[in-house]
XYZ file of C-alpha atoms in Angstrom:
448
model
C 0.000 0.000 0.000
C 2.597 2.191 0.745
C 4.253 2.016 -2.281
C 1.047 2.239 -4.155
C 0.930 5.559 -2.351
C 4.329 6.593 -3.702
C 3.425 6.052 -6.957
C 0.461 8.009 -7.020
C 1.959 10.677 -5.628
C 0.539 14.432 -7.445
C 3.710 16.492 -8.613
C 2.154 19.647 -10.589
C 3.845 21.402 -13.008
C 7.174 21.142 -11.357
C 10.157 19.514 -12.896
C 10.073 15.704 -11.596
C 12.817 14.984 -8.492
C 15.348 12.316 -9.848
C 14.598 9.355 -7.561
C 10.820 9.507 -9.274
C 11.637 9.442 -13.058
C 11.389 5.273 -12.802
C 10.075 4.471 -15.995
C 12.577 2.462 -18.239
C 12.312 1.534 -22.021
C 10.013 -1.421 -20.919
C 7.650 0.869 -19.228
C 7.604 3.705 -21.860
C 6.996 0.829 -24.413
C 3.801 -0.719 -22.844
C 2.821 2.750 -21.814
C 2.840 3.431 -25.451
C 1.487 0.478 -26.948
C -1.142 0.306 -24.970
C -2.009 3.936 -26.249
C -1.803 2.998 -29.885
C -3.640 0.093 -29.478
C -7.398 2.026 -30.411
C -10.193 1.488 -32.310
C -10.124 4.484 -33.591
C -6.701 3.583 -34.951
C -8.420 1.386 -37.010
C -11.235 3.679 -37.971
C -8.265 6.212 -39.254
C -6.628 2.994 -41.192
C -10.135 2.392 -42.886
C -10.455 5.691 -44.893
C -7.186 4.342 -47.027
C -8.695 2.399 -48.978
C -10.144 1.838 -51.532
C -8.554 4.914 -52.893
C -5.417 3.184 -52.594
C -4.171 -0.610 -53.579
C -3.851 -2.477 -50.361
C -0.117 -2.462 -51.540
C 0.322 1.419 -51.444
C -1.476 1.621 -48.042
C 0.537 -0.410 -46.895
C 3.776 1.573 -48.152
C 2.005 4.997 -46.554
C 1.007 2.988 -43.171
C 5.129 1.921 -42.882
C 6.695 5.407 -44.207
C 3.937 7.880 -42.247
C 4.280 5.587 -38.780
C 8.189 5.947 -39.291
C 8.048 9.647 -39.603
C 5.455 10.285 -37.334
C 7.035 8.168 -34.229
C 10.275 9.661 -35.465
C 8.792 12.915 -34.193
C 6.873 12.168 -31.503
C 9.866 9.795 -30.002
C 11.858 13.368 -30.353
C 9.559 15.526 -28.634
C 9.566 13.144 -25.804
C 13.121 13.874 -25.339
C 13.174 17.112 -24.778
C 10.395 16.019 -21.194
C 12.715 13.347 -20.189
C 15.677 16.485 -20.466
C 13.176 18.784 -18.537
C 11.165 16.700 -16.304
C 8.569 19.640 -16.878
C 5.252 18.489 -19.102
C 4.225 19.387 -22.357
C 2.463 22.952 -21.887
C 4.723 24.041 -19.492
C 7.741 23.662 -22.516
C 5.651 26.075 -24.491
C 6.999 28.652 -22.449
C 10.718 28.955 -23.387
C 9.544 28.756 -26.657
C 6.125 31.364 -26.553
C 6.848 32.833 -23.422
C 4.855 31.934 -19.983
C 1.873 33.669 -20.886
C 2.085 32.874 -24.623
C 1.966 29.270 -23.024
C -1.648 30.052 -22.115
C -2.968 29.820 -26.137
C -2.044 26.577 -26.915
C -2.725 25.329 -22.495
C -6.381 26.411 -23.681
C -6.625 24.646 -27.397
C -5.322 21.400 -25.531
C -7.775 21.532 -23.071
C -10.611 21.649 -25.279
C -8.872 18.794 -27.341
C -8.402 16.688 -24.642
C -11.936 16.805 -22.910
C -13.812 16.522 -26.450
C -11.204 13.696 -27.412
C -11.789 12.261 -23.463
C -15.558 12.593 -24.296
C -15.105 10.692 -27.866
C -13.529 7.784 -25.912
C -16.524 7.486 -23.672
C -18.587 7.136 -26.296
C -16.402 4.740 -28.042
C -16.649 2.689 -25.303
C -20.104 2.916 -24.184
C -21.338 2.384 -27.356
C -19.077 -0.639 -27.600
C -20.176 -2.094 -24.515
C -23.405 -1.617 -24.981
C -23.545 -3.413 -28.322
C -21.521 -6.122 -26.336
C -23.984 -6.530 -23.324
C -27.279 -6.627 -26.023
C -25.708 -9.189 -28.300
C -24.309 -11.394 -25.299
C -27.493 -10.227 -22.119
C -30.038 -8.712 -23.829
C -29.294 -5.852 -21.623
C -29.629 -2.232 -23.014
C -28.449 0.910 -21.177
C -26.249 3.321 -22.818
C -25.853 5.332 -20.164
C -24.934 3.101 -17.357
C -22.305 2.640 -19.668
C -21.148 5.758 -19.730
C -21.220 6.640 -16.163
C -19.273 3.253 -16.046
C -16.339 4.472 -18.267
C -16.356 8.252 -17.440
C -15.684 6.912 -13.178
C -13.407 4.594 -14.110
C -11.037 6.746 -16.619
C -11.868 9.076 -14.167
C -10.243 6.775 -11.362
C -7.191 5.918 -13.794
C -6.175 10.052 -13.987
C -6.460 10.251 -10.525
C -3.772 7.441 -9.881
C -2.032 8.989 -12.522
C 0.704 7.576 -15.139
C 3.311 5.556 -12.809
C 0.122 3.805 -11.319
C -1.385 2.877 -14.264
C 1.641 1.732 -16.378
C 2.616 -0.388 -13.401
C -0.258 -1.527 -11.677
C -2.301 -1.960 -14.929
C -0.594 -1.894 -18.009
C 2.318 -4.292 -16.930
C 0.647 -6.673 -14.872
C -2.741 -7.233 -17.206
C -3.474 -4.853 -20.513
C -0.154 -5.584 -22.007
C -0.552 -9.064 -22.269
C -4.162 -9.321 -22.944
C -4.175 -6.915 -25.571
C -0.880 -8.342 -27.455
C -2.647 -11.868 -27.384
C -6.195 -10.406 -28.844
C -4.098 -8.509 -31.165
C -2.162 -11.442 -32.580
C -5.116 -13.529 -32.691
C -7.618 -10.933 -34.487
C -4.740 -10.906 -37.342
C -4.764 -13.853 -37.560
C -8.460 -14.580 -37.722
C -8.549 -11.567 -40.632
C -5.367 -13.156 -42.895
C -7.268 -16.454 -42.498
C -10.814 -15.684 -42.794
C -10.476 -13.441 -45.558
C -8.215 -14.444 -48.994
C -6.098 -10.876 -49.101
C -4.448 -12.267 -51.956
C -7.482 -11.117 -53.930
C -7.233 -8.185 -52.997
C -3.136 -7.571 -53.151
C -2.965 -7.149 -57.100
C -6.640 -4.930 -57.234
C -5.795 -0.961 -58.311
C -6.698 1.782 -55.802
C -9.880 3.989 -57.168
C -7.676 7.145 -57.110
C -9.796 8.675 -54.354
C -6.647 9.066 -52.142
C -3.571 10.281 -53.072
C -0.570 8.319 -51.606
C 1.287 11.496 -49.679
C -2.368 12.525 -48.340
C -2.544 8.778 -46.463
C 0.914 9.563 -45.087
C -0.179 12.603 -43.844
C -3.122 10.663 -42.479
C -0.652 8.141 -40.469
C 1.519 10.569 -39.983
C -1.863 12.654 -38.002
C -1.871 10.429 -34.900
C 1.481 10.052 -33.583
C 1.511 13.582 -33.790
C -1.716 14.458 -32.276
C -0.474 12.820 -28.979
C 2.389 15.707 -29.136
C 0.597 18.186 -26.676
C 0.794 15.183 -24.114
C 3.745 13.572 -24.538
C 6.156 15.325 -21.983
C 3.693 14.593 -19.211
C 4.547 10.975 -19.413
C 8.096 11.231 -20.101
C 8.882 13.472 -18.186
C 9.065 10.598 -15.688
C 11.178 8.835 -17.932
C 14.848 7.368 -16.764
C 16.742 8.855 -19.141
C 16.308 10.795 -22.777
C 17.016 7.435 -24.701
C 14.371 5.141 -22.798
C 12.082 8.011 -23.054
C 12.729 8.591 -26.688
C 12.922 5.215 -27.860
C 9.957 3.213 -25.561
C 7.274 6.254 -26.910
C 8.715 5.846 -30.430
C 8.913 2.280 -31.087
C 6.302 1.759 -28.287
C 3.687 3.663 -30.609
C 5.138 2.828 -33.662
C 4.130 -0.841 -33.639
C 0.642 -0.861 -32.735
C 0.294 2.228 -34.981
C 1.308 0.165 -38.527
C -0.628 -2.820 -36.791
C -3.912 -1.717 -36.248
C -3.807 0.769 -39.634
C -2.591 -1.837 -41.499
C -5.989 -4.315 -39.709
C -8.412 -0.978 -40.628
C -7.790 -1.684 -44.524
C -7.392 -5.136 -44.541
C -11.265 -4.931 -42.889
C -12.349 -2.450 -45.669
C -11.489 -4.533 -47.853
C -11.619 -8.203 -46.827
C -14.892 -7.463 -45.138
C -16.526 -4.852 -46.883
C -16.509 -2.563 -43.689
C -17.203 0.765 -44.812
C -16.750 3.783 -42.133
C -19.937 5.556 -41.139
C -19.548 9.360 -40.181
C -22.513 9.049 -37.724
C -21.385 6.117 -35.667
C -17.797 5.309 -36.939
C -17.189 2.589 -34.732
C -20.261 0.434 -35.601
C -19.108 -1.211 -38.824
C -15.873 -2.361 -37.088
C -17.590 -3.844 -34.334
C -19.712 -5.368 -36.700
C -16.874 -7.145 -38.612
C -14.988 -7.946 -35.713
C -17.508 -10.046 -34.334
C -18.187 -11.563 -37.283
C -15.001 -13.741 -36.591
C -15.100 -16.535 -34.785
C -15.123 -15.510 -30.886
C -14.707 -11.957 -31.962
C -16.745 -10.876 -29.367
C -13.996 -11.966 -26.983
C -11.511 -9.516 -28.484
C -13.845 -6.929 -28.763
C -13.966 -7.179 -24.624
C -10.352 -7.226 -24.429
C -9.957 -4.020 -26.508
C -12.870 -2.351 -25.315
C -11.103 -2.738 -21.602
C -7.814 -1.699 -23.278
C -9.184 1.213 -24.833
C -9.712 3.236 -20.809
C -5.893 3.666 -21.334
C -6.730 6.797 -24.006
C -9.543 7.897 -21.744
C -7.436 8.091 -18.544
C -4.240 9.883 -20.625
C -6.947 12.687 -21.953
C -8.301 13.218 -18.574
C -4.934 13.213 -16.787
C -3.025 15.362 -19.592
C -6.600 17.889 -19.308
C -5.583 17.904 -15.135
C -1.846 18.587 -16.045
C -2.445 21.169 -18.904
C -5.087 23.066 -16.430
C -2.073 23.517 -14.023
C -0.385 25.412 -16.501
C -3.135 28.246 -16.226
C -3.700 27.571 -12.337
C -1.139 25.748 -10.791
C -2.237 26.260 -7.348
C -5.033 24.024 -8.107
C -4.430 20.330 -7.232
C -4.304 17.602 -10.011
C -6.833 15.316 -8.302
C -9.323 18.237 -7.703
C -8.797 19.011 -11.713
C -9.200 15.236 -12.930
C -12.828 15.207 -10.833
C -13.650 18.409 -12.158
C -12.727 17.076 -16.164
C -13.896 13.471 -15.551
C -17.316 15.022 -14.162
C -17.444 17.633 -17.615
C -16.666 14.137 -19.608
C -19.062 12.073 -18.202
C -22.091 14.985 -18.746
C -20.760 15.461 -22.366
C -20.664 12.316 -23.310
C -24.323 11.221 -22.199
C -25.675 14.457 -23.741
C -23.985 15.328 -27.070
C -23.785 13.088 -29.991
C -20.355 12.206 -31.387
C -20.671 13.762 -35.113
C -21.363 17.064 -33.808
C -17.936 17.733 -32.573
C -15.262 15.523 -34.106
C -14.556 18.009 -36.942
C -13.862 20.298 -34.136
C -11.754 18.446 -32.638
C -9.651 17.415 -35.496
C -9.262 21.426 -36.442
C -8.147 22.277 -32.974
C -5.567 19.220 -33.503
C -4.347 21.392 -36.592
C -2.794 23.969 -34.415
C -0.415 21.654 -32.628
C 1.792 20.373 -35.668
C 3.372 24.087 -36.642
C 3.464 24.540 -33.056
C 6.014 21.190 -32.655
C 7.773 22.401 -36.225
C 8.900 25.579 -34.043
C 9.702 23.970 -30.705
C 11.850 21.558 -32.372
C 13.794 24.438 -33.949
C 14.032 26.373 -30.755
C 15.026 23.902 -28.420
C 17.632 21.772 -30.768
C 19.046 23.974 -33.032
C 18.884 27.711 -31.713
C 19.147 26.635 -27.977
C 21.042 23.481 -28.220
C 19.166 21.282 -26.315
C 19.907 23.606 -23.162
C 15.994 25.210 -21.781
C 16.869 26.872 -18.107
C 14.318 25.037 -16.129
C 14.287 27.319 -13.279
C 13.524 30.202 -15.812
C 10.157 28.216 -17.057
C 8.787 29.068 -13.760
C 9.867 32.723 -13.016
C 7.449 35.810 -13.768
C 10.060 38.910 -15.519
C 13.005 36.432 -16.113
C 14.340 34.733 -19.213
C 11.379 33.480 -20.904
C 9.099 36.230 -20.374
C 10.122 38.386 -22.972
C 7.850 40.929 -23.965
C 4.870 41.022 -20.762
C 5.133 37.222 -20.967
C 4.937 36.442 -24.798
C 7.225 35.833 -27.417
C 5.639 37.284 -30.417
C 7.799 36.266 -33.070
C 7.412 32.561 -31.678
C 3.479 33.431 -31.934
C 3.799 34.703 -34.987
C 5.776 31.892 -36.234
C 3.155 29.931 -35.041
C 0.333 31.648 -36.530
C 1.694 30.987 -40.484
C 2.375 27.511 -39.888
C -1.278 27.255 -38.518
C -2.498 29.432 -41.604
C -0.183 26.931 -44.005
C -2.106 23.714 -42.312
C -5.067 25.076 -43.148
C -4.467 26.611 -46.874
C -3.445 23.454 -47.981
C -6.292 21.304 -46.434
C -8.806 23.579 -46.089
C -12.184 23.623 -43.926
C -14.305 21.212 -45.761
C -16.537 20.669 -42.720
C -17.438 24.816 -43.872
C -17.468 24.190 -47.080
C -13.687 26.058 -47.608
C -11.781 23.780 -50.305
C -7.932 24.061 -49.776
C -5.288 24.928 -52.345
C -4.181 21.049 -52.274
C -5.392 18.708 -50.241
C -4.060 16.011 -52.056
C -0.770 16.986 -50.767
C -1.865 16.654 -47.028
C -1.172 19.435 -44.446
C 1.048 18.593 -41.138
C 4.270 17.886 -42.946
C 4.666 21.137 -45.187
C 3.230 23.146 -42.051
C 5.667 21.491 -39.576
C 8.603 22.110 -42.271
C 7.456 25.928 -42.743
C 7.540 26.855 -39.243
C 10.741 24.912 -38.263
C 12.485 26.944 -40.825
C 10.690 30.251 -40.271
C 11.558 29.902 -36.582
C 14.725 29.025 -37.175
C 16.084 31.819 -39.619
C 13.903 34.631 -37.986
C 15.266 33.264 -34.563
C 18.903 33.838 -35.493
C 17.840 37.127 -37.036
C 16.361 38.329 -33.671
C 19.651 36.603 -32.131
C 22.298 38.714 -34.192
C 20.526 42.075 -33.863
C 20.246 41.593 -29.752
């Protein structure tokens, strides 16, 4: 118990002591895998194809899950170097007010994308308990999920990647995993499918851009898990290759569904046709249980990252008190507002967040050379506050990387095409501002 105590312990937004960053490669690498393994994951994988030949999906799954980990195995770095979380980095880089723009984007991302796994899960488990009991309650199940996510943020990441993840999910969900491949590659002849053109529909650098998408999108949280990391090379490499493999995997099992199957996404309930064809196979129902139970991990790292990123704006506020407060907002959103009327939202807010990691990376490796004065981070009129707390050239920086992302994809949801959406958006907008930042930076540095 006493240990379990120790674990659980609340640290805030200030850097981690030394004897408590205790999780090795292992850890970071279940923490991770258990993240990527996702439904959703698979929902992303199934909007490849047709457009493309299951052999050029499967070339975008491998190159856009190498670059994308790439990155996000990076960024997770520079927390294991800090010991400070995500938000709280923004501030060498925007200043510590400037730190407050993206603190609230990620908030609002985090509790819709906390709300969307709620959902996910209730509408999973319900399905599951009608087919199985003949019992129908939607929202039992979603006071169900929203406590227990709820629960998991409160114990927060040491807890759950030891206690849970280590000793249980890991294993169960590896074993589903392999089987449900299995069951697809056997159930299904893919070799019908292998020498069949793409429609056109999808242009092969757009579906890296799509794999690419979801590494990146868990960039506003990573440094609040590896910030507890060992060292920078366990940190880096268990969230990279950690991710990485369930990432291709369960992509890679999204078109294979599409196409084997005939599973075709549905914008109102995206999860329903994959349920559908996953229990199709024999005892599929029995890996549906197994990932539905695996999926709390996303649940619990939205509603714990939410806690961590409120800090930023109020850190005398405890991180239990905040991870009530969000888990309570959850639980009320997701048993009152369907899913379709906020996941465009949620995917423009995550828009904002890959120009924002193009600039960070050129701060904090090239102009400051891996060298962010943590004491600094946390002191009103010193290094980073620049001018009345904001760095407006980082902002601005910002701002045209942002405005890039969205030229080139556009806002279909409001009917705004983009200049090329074929090309896909996070790459050429992480590229622009990591070389805007980086010339304008040593500009602003020669002048001073």
């Amino acid at each position: 118990m006493a240990v379990l105590a120790e674990q659980a312990r609340e640290f805030g937004i200030q850097p981690i002591p030394e004897r408590f960053r205790v999780l090795r490669f292992a850890d970071n690498f279940v923490l991770w895998f258990d993240l990527g393994v996702s439904f959703l994951v698979m929902v992303v994988g199934m909007f490849l194809v047709p457009g493309l030949s299951l052999p050029q999906a499967l070339l975008a799954i491998l190159v856009g899950a190498v670059i994308g980990n790439f990155l996000l195995g990076i960024a997770a770095t520079i927390g294991a170097a800090t010991g400070i979380p995500t938000m709280v980095l923004m501030r060498p880089l925007l200043g510590l007010r400037g730190s407050y723009l993206p603190t609230v984007l990620n908030v609002l991302q985090l509790i819709g994308w906390a709300t969307f796994e709620v959902i996910v899960m209730a509408q999973a488990a319900n399905a599951l308990s009608v087919r199985l009991f003949g019992f129908d309650n939607y929202l039992l199940w979603v006071v169900f999920f929203g406590v227990l996510t709820t629960l998991m943020a409160i114990g927060g990441p040491i807890v759950v990647v030891k206690q849970y993840m280590e000793k249980f999910a890991f294993w169960a969900v590896l074993v589903t995993t392999v089987w449900l491949t299995a069951a697809v590659l056997t159930n299904y002849d893919i070799r019908e499918w292998w020498n069949r053109p793409g429609t056109g529909e999808m242009s092969f650098w757009l579906a890296v851009d799509l794999v690419i998408a979801m590494p990146i999108s868990w960039f506003p949280l990573v440094a609040d898990y590896s910030r507890f990391a060992r060292s920078l090379r366990e940190a880096g490499w268990g969230t990279g290759v950690g991710y990485f493999i369930p990432h291709a995997w369960f992509y890679a099992l999204g078109a294979l569904l599409t196409l084997a199957a005939g599973v075709a996404a549905d914008p109102n309930a995206p999860i329903a046709p994959l349920i559908s064809a996953i229990a199709g196979l024999t005892a599929g129902w029995v890996a549906l249980l197994v990932l539905l139970v695996d999926e709390t991990d996303e649940g619990f790292a939205n509603i714990y990252s939410t806690a961590v990123s409120l800090q930023n704006l109020f850190p005398q506020v405890g991180q239990r008190t905040f991870a009530l407060a969000v888990g309570l907002v959850v639980l009320i959103l997701a048993a009152a507002i369907p899913l379709v009327q906020y996941e465009s939202f949620l995917l423009l807010i995550g828009s904002f967040f890959v120009p924002l990691l193009g600039a960070l990376l050129a701060d904090y490796f090239v102009l400051r050379q891996r060298r962010y004065e943590v004491a600094e981070v946390y002191r009103v009129g010193g290094r980073y506050w620049y001018w009345g707390g904001f760095n407006w050239l980082a902002v601005a920086v910002w701002a045209v990387g942002v405005a890039v992302y969205l030229g080139i994809s556009g806002l279909p949801t409001l009917g705004l095409p983009g200049i090329a959406p074929w090309l896909g958006a996070p790459l050429p907008s992480l590229a622009v501002s990591f070389v805007l930042y980086l010339l304008l930076g040593r500009l602003a540095a020669a002048k001073s």
